[in-house]
PDB file of C-alpha atoms and ligand atoms in Angstrom:
ATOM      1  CA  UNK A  10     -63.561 -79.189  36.928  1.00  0.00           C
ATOM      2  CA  UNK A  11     -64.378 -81.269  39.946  1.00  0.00           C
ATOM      3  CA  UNK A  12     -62.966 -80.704  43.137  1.00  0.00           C
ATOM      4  CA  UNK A  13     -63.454 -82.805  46.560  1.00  0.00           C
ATOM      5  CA  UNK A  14     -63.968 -79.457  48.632  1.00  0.00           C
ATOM      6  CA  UNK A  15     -66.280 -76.778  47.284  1.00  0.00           C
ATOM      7  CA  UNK A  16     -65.863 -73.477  49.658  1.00  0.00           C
ATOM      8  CA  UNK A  17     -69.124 -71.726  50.911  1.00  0.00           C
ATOM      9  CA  UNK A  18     -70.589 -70.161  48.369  1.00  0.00           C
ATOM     10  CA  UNK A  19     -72.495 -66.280  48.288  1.00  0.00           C
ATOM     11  CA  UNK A  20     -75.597 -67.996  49.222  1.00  0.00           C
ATOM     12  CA  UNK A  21     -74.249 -67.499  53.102  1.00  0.00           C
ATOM     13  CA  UNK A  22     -72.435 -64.264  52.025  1.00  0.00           C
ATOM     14  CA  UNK A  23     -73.309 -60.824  53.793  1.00  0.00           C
ATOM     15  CA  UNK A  24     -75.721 -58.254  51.383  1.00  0.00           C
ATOM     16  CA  UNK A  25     -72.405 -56.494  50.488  1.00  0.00           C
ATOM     17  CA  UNK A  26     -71.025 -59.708  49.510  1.00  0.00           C
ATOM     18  CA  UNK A  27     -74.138 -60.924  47.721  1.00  0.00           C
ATOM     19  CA  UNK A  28     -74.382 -57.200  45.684  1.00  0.00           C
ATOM     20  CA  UNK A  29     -70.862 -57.229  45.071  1.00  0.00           C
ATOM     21  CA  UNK A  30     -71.250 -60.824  43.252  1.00  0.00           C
ATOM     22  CA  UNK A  31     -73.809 -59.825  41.632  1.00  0.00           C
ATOM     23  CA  UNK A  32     -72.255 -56.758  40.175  1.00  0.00           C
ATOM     24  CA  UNK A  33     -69.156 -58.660  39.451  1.00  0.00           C
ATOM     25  CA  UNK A  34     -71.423 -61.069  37.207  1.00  0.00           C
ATOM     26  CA  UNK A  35     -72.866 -58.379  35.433  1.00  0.00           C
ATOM     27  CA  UNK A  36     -69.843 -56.476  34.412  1.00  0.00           C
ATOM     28  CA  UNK A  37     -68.582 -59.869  33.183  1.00  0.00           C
ATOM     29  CA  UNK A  38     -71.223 -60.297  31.027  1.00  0.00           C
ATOM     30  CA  UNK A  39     -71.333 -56.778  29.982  1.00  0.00           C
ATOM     31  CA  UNK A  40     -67.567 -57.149  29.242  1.00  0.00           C
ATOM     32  CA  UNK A  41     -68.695 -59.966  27.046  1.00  0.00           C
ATOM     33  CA  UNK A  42     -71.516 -58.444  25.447  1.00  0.00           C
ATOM     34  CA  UNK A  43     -68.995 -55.306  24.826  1.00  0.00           C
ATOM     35  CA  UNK A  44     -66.010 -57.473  23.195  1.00  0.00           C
ATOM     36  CA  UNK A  45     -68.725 -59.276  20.918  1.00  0.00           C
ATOM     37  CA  UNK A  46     -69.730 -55.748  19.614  1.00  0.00           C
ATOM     38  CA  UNK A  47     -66.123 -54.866  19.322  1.00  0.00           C
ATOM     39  CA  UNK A  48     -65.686 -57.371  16.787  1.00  0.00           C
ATOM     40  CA  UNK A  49     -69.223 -57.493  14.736  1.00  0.00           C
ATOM     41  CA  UNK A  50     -69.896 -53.961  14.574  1.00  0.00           C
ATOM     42  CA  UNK A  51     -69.710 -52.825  10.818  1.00  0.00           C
ATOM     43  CA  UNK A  52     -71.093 -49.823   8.812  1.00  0.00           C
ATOM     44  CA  UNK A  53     -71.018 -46.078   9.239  1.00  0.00           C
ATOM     45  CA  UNK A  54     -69.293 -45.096  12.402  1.00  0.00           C
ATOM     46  CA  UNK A  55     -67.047 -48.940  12.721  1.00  0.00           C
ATOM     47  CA  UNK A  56     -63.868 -46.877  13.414  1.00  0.00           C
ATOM     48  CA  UNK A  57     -65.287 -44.747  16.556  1.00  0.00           C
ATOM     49  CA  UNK A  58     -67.408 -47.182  17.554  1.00  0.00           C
ATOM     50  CA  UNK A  59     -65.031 -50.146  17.571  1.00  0.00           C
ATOM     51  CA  UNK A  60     -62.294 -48.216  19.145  1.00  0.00           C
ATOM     52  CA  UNK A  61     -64.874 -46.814  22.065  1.00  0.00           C
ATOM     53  CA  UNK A  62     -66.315 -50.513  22.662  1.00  0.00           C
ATOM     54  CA  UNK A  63     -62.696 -51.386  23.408  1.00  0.00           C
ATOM     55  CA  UNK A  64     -61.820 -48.790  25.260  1.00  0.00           C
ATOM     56  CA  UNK A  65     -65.191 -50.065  27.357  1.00  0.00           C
ATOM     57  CA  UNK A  66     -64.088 -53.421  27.700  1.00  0.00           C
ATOM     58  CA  UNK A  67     -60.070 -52.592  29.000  1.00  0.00           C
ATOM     59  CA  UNK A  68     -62.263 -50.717  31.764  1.00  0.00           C
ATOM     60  CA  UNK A  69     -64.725 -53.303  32.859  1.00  0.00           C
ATOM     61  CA  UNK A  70     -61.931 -55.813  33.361  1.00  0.00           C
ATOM     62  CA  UNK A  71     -60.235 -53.904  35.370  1.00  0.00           C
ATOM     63  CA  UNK A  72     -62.955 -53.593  37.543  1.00  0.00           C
ATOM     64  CA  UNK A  73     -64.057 -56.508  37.642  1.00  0.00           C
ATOM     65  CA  UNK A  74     -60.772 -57.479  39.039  1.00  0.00           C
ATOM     66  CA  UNK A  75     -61.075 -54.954  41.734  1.00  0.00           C
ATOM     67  CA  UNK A  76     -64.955 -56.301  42.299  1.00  0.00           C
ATOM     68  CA  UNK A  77     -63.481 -59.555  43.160  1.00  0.00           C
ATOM     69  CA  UNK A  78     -60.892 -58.725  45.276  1.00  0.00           C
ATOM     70  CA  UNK A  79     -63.150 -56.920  47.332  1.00  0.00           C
ATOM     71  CA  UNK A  80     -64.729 -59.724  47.926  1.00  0.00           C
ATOM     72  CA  UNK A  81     -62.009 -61.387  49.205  1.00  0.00           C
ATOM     73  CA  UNK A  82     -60.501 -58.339  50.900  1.00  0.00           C
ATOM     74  CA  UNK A  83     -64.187 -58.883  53.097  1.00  0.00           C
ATOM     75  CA  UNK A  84     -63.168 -62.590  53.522  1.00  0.00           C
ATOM     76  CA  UNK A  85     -65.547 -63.997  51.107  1.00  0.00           C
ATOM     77  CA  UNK A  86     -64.506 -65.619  48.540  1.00  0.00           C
ATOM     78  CA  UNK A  87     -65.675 -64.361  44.729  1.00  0.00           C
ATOM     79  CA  UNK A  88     -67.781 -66.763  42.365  1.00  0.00           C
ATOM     80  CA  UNK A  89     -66.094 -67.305  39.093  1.00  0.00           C
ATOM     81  CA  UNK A  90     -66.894 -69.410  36.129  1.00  0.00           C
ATOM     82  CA  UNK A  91     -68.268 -68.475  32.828  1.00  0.00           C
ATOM     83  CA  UNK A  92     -71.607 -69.962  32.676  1.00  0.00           C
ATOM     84  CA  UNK A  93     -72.019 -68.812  36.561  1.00  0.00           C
ATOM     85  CA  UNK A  94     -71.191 -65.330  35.732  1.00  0.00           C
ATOM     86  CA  UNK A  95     -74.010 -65.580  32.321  1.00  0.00           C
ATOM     87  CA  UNK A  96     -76.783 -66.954  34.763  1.00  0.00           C
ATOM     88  CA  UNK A  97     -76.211 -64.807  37.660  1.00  0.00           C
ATOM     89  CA  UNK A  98     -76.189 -61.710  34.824  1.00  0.00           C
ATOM     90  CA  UNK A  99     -79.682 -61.369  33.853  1.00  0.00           C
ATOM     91  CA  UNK A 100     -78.084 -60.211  30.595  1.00  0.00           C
ATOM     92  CA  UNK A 101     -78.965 -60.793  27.730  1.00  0.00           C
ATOM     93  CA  UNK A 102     -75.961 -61.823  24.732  1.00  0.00           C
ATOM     94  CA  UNK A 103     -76.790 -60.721  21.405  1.00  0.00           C
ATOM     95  CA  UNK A 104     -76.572 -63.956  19.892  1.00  0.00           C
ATOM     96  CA  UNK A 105     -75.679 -63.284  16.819  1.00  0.00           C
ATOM     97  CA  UNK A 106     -74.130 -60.020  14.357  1.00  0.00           C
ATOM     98  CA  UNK A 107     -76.825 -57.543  14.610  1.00  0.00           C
ATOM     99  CA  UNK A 108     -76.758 -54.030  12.903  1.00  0.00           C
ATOM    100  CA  UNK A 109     -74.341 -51.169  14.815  1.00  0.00           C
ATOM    101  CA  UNK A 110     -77.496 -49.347  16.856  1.00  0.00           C
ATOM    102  CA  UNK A 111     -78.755 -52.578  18.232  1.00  0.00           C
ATOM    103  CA  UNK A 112     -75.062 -53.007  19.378  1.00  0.00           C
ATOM    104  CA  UNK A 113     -75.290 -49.944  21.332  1.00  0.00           C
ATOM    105  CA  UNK A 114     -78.693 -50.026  22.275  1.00  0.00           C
ATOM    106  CA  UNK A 115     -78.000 -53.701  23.546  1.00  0.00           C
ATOM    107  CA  UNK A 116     -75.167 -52.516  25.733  1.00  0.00           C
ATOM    108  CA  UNK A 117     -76.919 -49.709  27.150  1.00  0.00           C
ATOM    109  CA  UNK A 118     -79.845 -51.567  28.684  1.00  0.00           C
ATOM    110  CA  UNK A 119     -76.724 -53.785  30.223  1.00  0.00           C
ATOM    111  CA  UNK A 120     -75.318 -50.749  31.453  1.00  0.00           C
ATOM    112  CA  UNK A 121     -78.347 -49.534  33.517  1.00  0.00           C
ATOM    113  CA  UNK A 122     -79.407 -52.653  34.891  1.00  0.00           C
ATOM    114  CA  UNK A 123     -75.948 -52.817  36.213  1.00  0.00           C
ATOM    115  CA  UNK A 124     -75.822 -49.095  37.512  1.00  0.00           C
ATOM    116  CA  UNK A 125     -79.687 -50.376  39.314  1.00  0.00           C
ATOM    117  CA  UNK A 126     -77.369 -52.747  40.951  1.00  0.00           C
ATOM    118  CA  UNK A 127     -74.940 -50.762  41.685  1.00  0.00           C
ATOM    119  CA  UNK A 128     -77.260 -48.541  43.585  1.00  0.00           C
ATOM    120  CA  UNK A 129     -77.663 -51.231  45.858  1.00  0.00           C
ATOM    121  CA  UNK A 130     -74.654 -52.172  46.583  1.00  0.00           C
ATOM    122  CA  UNK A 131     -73.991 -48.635  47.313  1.00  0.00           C
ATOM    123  CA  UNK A 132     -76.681 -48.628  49.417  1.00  0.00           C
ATOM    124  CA  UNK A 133     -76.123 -51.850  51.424  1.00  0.00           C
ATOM    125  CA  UNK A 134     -72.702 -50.725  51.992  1.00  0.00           C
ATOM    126  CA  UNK A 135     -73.545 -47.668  53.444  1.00  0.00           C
ATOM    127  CA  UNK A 136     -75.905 -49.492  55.831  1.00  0.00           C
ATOM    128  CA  UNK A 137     -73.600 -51.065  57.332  1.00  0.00           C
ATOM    129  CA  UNK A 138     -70.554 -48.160  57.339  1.00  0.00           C
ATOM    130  CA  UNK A 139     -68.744 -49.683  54.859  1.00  0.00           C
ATOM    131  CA  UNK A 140     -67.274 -46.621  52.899  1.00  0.00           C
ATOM    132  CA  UNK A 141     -64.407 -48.446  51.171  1.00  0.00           C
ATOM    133  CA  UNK A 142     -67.098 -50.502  48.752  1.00  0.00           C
ATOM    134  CA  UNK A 143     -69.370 -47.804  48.948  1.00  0.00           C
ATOM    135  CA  UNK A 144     -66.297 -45.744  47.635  1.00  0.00           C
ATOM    136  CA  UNK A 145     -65.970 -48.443  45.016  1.00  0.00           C
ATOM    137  CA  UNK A 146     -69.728 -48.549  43.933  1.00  0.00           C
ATOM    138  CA  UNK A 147     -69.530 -44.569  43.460  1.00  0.00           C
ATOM    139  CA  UNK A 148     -66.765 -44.929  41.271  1.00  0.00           C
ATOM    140  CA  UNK A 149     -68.250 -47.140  39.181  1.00  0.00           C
ATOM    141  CA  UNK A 150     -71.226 -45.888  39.002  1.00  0.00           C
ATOM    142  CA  UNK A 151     -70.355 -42.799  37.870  1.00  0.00           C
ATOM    143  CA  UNK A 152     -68.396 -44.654  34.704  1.00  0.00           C
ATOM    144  CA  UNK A 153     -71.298 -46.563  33.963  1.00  0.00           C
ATOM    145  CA  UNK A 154     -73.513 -43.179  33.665  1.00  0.00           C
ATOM    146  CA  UNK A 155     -70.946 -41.683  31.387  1.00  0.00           C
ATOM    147  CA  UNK A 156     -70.807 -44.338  29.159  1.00  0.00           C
ATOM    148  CA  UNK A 157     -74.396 -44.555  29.147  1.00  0.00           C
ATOM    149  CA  UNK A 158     -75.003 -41.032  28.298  1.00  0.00           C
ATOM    150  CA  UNK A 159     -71.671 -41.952  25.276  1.00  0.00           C
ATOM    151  CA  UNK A 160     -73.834 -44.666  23.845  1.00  0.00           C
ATOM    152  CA  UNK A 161     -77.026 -42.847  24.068  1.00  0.00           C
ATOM    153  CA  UNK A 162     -75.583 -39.811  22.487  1.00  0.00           C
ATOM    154  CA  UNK A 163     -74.573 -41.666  19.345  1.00  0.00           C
ATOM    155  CA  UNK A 164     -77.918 -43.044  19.077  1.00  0.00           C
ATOM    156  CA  UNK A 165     -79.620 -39.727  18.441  1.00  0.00           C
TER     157      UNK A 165
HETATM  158 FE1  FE2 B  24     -59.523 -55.575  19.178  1.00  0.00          FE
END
């Protein structure tokens, strides 16, 4: 889609901005990497595990909703587009069925390099006094750890 005006884009953006982009393109691609496993999984445990990958992906877009909108709530506007959102990631897609532990493992390592940036978006909102996305940072932080230590747990 070609338009005659493109808007500024995050390159300008403040280091909130910038982290909360960032974060907002890894939980879309985490989302993605989560639905994919949603629908491949198979073998022992496909009724938990199918059922908990969904209940992972009705979260993340939610939030990634509220991401965005933060963005625009601190008058930037939010970068959108699939193949933006799979660059900007730096995660990985699976690429292809693979067996129910790689699933998990897979989305694990996508869920702590999106709590690391998380971190700093906590952090560079609190630099600047800016509790409400620090708030929001918190909050998903602390889902991301619990569904960590969920995914981990089954891989024991
Ligand atoms: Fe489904």
């Amino acid at each position: 889609m070609k338009t005659a005006t493109t808007h500024s884009s995050t390159k300008t953006a403040s280091p909130v901005v910038k982290q909360l982009a960032q974060v907002l393109a890894d939980s879309y691609a985490l989302m993605a990497n989560t639905h994919d496993a949603h629908w491949n999984v198979e073998g022992a445990g496909f009724f938990s595990l199918h059922q908990a990958f969904q209940t992972q992906y009705e979260n993340l877009f939610e939030a990634i909703d509220e991401l965005a909108e933060r963005i625009r709530a601190l008058d930037a506007f939010a970068p959108g587009g699939l193949t933006r959102f799979a660059r900007e990631s730096g995660i990985d897609e699976f690429g292809g069925p693979v067996a129910a532990k790689d699933y998990v493992a897979g989305l694990v390592t996508a869920h702590e390099k999106t709590i690391a940036d998380l971190v700093a978006l906590r952090d560079a909102a609190g630099q600047t006094n800016d509790l409400e996305t620090q708030d929001l940072a918190i909050g998903r932080i602390q889902w991301h750890q619990k569904t960590t230590w969920m995914l981990k747990s089954y891989l024991k």
